[in-house]
Coordinates of C-alpha atoms in Angstrom, one line a residue:
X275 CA 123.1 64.7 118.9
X276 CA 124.3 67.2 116.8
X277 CA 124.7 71.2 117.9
X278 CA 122.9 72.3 114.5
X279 CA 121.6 71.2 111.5
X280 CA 121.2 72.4 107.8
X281 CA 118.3 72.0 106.2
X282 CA 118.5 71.6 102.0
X283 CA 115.5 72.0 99.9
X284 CA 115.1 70.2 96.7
X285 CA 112.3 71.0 94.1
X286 CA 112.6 68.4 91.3
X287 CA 110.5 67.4 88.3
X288 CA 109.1 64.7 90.0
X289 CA 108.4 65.5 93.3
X290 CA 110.0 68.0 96.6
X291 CA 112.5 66.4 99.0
X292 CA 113.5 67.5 102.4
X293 CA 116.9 66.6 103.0
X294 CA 118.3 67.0 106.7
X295 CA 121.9 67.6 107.5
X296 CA 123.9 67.2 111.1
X297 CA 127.1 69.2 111.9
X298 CA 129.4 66.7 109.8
X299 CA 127.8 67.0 106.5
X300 CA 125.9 63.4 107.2
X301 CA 122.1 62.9 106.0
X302 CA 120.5 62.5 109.2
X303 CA 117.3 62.6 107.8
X304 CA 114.8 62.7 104.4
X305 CA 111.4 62.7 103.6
X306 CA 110.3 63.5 100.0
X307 CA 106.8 64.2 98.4
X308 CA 105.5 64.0 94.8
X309 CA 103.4 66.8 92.8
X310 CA 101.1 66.0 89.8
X311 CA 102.6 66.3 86.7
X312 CA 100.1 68.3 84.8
X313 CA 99.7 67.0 80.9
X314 CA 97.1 68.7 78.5
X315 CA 96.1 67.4 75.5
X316 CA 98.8 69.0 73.4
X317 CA 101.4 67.4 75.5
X318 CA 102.3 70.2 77.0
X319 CA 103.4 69.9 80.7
X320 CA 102.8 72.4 83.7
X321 CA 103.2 72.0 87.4
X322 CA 100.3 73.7 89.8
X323 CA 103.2 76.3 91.6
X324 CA 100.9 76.6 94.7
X325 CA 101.1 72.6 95.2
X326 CA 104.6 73.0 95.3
X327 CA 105.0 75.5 97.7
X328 CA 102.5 73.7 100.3
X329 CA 104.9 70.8 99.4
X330 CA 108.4 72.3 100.5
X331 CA 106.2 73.7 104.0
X332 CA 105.3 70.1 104.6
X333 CA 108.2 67.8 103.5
X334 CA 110.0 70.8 106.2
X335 CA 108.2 69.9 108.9
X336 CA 108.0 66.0 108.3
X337 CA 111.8 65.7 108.1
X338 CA 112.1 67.5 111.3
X339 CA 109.5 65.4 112.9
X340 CA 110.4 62.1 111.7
X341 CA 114.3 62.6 112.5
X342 CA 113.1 63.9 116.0
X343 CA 115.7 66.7 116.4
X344 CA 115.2 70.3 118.4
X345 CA 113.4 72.4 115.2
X346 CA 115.4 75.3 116.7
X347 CA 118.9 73.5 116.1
X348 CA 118.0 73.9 112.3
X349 CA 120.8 77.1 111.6
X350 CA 120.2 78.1 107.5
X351 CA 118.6 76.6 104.5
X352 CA 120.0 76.1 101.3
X353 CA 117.8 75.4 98.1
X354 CA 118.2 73.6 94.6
X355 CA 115.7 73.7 92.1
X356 CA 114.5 72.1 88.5
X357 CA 116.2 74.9 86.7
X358 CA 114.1 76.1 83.5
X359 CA 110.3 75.9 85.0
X360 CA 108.8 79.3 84.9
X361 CA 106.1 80.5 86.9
X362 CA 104.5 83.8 86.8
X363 CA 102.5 85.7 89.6
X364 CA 101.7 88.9 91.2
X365 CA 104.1 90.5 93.3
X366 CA 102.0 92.1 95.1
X367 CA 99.5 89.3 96.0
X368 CA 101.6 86.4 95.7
X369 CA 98.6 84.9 93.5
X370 CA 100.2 82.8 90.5
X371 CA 98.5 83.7 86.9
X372 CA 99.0 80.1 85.8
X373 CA 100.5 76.9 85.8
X374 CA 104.1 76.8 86.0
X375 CA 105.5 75.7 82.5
X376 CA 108.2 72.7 82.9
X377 CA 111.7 72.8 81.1
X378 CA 110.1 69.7 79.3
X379 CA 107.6 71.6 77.8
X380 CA 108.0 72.9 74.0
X381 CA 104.7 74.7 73.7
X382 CA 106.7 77.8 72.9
X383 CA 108.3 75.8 69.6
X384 CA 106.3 78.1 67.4
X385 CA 107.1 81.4 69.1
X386 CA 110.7 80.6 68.7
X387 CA 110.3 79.7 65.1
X388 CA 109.0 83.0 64.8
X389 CA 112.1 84.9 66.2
X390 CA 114.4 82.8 65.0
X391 CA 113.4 84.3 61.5
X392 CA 114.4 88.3 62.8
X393 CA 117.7 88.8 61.1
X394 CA 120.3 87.6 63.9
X395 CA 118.7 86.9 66.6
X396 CA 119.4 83.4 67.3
X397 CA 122.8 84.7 66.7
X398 CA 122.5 87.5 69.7
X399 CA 121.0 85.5 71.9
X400 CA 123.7 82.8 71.7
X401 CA 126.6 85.2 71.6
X402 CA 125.5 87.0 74.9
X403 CA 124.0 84.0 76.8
X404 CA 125.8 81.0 75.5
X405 CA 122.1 79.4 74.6
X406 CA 121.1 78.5 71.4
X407 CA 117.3 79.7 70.9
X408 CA 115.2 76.7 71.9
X409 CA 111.1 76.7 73.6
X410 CA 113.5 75.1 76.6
X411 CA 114.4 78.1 78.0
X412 CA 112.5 80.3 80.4
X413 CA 112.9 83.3 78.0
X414 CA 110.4 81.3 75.4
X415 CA 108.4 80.1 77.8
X416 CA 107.9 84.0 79.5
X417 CA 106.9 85.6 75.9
X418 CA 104.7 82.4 75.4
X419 CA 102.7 83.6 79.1
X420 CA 103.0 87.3 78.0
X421 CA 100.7 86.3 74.5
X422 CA 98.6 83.7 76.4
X423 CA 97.7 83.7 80.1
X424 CA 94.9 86.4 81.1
X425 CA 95.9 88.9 82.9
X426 CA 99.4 89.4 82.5
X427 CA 99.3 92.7 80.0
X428 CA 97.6 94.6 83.2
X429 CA 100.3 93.4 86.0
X430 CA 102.5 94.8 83.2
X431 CA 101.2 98.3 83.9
X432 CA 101.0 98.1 87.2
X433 CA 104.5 97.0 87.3
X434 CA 103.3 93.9 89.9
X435 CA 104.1 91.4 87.4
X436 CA 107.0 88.6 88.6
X437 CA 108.6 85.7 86.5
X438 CA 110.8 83.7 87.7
X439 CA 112.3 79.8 87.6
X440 CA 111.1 77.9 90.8
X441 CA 113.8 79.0 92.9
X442 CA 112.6 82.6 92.7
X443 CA 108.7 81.6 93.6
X444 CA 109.9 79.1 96.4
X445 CA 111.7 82.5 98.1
X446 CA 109.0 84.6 97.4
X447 CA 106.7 82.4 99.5
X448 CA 109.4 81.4 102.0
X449 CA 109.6 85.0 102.7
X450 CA 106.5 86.4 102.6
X451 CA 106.9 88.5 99.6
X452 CA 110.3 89.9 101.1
X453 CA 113.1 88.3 98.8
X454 CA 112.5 88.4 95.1
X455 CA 115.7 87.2 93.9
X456 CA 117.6 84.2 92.0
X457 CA 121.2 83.3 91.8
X458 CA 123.7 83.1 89.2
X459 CA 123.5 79.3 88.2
X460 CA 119.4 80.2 87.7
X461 CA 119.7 83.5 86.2
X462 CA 122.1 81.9 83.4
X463 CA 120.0 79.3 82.1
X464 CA 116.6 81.7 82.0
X465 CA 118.3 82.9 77.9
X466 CA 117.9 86.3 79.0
X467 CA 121.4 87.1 81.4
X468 CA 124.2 88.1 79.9
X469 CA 126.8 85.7 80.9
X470 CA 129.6 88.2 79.7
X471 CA 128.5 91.3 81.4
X472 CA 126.9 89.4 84.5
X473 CA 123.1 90.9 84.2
X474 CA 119.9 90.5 82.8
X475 CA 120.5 91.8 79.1
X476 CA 118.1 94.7 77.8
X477 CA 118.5 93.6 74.4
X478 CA 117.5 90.1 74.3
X479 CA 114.2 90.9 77.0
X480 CA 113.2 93.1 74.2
X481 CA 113.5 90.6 71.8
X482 CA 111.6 88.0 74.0
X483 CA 109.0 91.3 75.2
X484 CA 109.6 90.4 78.8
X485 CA 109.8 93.3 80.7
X486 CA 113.0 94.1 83.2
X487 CA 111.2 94.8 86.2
X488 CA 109.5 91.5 86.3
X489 CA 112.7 89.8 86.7
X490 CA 114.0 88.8 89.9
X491 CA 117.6 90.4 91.6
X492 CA 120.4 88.2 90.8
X493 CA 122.6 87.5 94.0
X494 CA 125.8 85.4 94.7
X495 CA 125.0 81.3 95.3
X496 CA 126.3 82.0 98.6
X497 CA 124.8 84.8 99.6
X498 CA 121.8 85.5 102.2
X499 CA 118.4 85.4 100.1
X500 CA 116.3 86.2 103.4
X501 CA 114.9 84.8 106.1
X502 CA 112.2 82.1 106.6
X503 CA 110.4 80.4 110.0
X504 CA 108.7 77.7 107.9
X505 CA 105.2 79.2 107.7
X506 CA 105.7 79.8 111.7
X507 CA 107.2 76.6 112.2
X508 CA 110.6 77.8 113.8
X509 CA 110.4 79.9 116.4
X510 CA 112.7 82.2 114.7
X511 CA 113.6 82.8 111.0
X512 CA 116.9 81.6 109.8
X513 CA 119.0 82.2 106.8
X514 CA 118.6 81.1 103.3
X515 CA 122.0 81.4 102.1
X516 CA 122.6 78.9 99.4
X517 CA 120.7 78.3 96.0
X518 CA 121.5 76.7 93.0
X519 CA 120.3 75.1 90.4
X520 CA 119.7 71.3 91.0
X521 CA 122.4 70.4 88.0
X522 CA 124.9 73.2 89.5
X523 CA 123.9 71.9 93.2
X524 CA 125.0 67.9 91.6
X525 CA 128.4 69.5 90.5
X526 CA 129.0 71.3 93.8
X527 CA 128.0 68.2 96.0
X528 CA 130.5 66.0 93.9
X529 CA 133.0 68.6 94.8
X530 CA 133.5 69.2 90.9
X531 CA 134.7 72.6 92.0
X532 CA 138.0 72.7 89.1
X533 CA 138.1 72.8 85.3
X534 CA 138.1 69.8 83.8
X535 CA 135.8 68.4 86.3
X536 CA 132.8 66.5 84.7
X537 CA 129.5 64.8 86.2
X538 CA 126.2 63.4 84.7
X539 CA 122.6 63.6 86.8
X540 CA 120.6 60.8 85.8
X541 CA 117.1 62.1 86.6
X542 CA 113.5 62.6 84.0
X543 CA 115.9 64.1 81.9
X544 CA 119.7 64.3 82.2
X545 CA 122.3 67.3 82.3
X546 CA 126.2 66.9 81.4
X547 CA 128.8 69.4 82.5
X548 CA 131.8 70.0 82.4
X549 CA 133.5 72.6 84.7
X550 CA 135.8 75.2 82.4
X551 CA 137.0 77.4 84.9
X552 CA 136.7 80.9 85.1
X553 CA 136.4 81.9 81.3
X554 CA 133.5 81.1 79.4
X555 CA 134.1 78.7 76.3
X556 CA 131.4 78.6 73.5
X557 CA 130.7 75.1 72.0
X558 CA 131.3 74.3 68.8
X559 CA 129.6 71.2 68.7
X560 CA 126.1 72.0 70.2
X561 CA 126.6 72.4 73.9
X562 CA 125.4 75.5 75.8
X563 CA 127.3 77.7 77.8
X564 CA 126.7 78.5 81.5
X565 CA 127.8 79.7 84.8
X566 CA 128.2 77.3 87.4
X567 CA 127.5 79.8 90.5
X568 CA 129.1 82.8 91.7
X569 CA 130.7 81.9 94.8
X570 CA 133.1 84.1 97.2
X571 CA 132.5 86.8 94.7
X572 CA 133.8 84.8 91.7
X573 CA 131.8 83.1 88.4
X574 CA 132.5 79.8 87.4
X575 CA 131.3 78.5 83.6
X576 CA 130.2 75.2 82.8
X577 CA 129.8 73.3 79.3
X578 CA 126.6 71.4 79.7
X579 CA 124.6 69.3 77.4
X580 CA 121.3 68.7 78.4
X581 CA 118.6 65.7 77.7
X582 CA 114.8 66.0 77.7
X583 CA 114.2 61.9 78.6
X584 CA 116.3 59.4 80.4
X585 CA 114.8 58.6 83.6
X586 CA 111.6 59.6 81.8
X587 CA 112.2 56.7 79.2
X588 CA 111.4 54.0 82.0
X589 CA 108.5 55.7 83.2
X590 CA 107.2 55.1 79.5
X591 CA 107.7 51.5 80.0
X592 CA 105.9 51.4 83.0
X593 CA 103.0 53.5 82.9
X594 CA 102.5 53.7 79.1
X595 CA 103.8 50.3 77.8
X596 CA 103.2 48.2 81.4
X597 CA 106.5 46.6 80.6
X598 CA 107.5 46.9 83.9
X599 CA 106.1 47.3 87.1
X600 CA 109.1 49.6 88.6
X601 CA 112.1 51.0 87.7
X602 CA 114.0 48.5 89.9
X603 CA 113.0 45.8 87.0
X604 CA 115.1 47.1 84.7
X605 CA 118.9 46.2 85.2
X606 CA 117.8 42.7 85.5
X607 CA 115.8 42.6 82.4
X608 CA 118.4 44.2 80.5
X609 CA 120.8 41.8 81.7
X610 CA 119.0 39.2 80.4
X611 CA 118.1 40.3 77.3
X612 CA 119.8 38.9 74.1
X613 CA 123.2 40.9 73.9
X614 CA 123.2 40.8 69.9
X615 CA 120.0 42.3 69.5
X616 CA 120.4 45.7 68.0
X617 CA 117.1 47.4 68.9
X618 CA 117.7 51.4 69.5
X619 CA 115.2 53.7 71.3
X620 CA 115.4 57.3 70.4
X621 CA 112.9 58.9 72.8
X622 CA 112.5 62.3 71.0
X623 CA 109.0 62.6 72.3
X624 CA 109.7 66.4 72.3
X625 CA 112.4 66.7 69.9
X626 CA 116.2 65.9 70.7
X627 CA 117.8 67.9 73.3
X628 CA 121.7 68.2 73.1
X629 CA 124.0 68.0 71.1
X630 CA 121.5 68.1 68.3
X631 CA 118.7 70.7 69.3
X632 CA 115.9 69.5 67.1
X633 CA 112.8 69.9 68.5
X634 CA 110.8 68.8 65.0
X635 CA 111.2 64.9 65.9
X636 CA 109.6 62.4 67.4
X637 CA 110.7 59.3 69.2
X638 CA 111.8 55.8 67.1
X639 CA 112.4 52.2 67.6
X640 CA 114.6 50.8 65.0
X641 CA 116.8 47.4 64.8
X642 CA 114.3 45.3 65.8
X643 CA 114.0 41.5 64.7
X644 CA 111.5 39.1 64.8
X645 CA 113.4 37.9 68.0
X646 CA 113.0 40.9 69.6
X647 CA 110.9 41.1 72.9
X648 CA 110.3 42.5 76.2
X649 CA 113.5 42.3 77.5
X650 CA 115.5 43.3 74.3
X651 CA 113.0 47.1 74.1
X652 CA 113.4 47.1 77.9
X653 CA 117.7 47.0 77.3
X654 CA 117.2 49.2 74.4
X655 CA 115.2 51.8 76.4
X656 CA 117.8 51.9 79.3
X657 CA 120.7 52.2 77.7
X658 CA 119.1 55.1 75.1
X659 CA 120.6 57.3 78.1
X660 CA 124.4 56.0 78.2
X661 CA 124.1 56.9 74.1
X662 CA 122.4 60.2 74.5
X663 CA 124.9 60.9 77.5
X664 CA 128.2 59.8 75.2
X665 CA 126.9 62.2 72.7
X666 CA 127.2 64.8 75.1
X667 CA 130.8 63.7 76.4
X668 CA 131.9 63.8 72.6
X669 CA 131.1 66.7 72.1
X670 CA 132.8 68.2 75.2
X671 CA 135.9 66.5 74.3
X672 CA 135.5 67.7 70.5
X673 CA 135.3 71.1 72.1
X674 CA 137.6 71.2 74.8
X675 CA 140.3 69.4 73.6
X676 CA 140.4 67.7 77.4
X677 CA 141.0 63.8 77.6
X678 CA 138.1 62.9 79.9
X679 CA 138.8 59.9 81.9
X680 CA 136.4 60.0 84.7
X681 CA 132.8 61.1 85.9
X682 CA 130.5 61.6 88.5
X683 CA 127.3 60.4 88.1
X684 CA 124.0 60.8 90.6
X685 CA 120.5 60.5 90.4
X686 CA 117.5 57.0 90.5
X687 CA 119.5 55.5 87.4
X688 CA 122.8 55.7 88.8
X689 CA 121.1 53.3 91.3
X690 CA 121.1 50.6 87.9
X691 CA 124.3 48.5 87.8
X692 CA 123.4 47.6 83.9
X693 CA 123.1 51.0 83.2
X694 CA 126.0 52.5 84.7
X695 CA 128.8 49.3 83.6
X696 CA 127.1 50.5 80.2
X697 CA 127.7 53.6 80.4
X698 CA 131.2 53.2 81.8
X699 CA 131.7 51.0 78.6
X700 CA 130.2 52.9 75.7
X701 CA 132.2 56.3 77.0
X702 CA 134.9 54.8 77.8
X703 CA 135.5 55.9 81.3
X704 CA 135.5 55.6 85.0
X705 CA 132.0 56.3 86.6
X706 CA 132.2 56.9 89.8
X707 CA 129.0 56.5 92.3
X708 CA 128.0 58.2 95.3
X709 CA 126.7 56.3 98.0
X710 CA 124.1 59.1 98.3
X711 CA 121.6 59.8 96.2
X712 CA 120.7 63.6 97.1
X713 CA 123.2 64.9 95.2
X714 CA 122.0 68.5 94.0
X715 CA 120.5 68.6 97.4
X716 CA 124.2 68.2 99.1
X717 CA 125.4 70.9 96.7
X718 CA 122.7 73.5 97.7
X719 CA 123.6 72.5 101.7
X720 CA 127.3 72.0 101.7
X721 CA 126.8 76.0 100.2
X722 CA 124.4 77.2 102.5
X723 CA 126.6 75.5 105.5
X724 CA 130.1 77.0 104.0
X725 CA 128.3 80.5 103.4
X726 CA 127.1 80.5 107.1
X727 CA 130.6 79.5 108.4
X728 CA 129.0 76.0 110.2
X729 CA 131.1 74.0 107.2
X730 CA 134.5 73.5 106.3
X731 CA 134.6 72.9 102.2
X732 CA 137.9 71.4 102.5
X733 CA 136.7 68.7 105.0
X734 CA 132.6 68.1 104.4
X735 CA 133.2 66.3 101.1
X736 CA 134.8 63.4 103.2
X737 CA 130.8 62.8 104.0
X738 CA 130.3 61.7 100.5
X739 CA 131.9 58.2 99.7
X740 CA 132.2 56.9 96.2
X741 CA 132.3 53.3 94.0
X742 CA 133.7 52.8 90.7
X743 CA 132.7 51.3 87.2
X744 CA 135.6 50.9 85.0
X745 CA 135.2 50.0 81.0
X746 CA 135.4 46.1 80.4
X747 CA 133.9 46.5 76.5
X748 CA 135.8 45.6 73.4
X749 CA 136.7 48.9 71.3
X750 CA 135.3 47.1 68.5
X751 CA 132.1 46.4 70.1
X752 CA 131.8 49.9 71.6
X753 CA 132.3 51.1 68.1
X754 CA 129.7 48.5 66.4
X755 CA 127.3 50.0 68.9
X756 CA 128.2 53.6 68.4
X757 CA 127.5 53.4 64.7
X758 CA 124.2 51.9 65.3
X759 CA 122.6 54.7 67.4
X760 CA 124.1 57.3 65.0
X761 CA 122.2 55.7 62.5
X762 CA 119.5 55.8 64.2
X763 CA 120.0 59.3 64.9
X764 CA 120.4 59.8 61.4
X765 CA 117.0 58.1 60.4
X766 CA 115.8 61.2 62.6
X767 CA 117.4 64.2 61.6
X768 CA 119.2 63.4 58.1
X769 CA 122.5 64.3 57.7
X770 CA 122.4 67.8 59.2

């Protein structure tokens, strides 16, 4: 049995996992549990933050119980998190003063319309936090709490008002009101850090009204973000000493730790980046700028591209079009389907995410004949991630100059052989394919492990094994099929 064992934390979209792991970086142990997804009638979507919390207490203890190890051997914790959900609560009560808004959610479309028309703001904003202004950012999403939920203008005055992405709530509670903190890789995708200057930016809070002192302390990925005992489960409180965002935690766990290096999470929605090394670089072409983490005292910077449905296209099929019965159905449908039929899904239920940041569309199916069926939308609808995806990588390689050859990939879809021989095919590049699925999770442990000096991060990678899918398509083809979806694309947005 092993001496000690880390425990990672994983807050998702979907659900919270509890991901044990032994003295050799091996999974020796997982247990996951779902929250509701909260939809109104405007579409809007919001998480109960209280749920989720009694969720990571739980899917804690049932790991620990189900793998049958000493609780005490656990040694730290390490956390990743869906990155751009805000929640908002009292500091000094811990009482939230809402739902939590998801990264989905674009309720704050109008409110960035409306400061997107001060003279150079979107400009600012972008130049100091590599975001272009979009309701996808926690910055929006704040200011739309600040107009709307009750009760927010008087924890302004008493100064007990906290925002925060889920991390920053998840260590609130873990700590009993002692750590109110985030970490680099959070802190740079809220639209309100200043990636440049490394700190929450007085200039652009004003713009968005959120006040300073409701934002958490930004701390090193690798640092110590206090103590927890599970709610009293441990008998004595150990270390959190590694957060990250879950797309940061991917690109750690794939040991995508140079510039150049590139991986895709497959999950509701998706996230691209590419790892640039110690510089920012500011897209050209539509991609945001980011840190990675700051680790051993030094920021890293990512070029990401992110994508509001992918993994979320399939739960349309299933739940709202009862094409399918699971997820699982869909390589083998797709597979069967007739390979010249040149149906496209565009699923901008809430606009189109990168590279094209247009949140005033709405999904599309175009190309179809009277042939088409089942299994042609089915084919169309999975592999509307590869193209969405591809656009990303273009746009990286536009920018960059780089000649991409080869990605990571993790998440549920990677799990879909179609799929990822698709997406190998259309880019035009090596995919290569964990043979664990917990990525982001691995990231936030392997960091929490390496901070506590229990892991060596030149040997704990060996842990993770890897297959390949190599590109078998015609260029022809692969062009034929490009020019399709960017017609459909263009059916969307115009020419612009």
């Amino acid at each position: 049995m092993s001496t000690f064992y880390i425990l990672g934390i994983d807050q998702s979209t979907q659900g919270t996992k509890a991901v044990l792991f032994d003295e050799q970086g091996e999974i020796a142990g997982r247990c996951d549990v779902p929250h509701k997804q909260i939809i109104s009638r405007e579409g809007w979507v919001s998480h109960d933050p209280e749920e989720i919390y009694h969720n990571v207490i739980s899917v804690c203890r049932q790991v620990v119980e189900k793998a049958g190890i000493d609780r005490n051997r656990i040694a730290c914790l390490g956390i990743d998190n869906q990155r751009e959900t805000t929640v908002c609560w009292n500091r000094k009560t811990g009482q939230p003063l809402g739902d939590a808004i998801v990264w989905q959610c674009n309720r704050a479309k109008e409110l960035c319309s409306r400061i997107g028309r001060e003279p150079s703001a979107g400009e600012q904003i972008y130049k100091k936090t590599g975001l272009k202004l979009s309701p996808y950012y926690p910055a929006a999403k704040m200011a739309w709490m600040l107009e709307n939920f009750p009760g927010v203008r008087e924890q302004i005055k008493n100064h007990t008002l906290a925002f925060g992405t889920v991390d920053s709530w998840v260590l609130y509670k873990l700590t009993h009101g002692a750590s109110f903190k985030t970490d680099y890789s959070n802190a740079g995708r809220t639209q309100l850090f200043n990636i440049r200057d490394l700190q929450w930016d007085s200039g652009i809070c004003s713009i968005f009204s959120v006040p300073m002192d409701a934002l958490p302390e930004v701390c090193d990925s690798d640092s110590i973000f206090g103590y927890t005992d599970l709610e009293g489960y441990l008998e004595k409180p150990v270390p959190i000493c590694g957060v990250l965002g879950d797309s940061h935690g991917a690109l750690f766990g794939h040991d995508c730790l140079n510039k150049g290096d590139i991986k895709a999470t497959y999950g509701t929605g998706s996230s691209i980046m590419l790892n640039t090394g110690f510089e920012p670089f500011f897209s050209r072409y539509g991609l945001s700028t980011s840190l990675a983490w700051k680790v051993k005292g030094k920021v890293s910077y990512v070029l990401e591209g992110n994508i509001n449905y992918t993994g979320a296209v399939i739960s349309w099929l299933k739940n709202e079009l009862g094409l399918i019965k699971s997820a699982s159905e869909t390589a083998e449908l797709a597979g069967e389907a007739d390979p010249n039929d040149r149906t496209y899904v565009v699923p901008a239920f809430s606009g189109l995410g990168a590279p094209w940041w247009r949140d005033d569309t709405r999904a599309l199916i175009t190309g179809m004949s009277r042939t088409t069926g089942r299994k042609e939308i089915v084919k169309a609808a999975s592999e509307c991630a590869a193209y969405q995806i591809n656009d990303v990588i273009d746009a990286m390689r536009k920018d960059t100059g780089l000649t991409i050859m080869q990605m990571c990939v993790d998440g549920g879809p990677a799990r879909d052989a179609y799929l990822m021989q698709f997406q190998s095919d259309i880019s035009s590049m090596n995919i290569k394919i964990p043979a664990a699925e917990e990525l982001s999770v691995i990231g936030a442990a392997y960091l929490a492990g390496i901070s506590a000096g229990l892991y060596d991060g030149n040997t704990v990678y060996r842990a993770v094994s890897y297959s390949t899918y190599s590109p078998h398509m015609d260029d022809s083809i692969r062009e034929e099929k490009i020019t399709g979806w960017n017609n459909a694309i263009k059916m969307l947005i115009g020419n612009k």
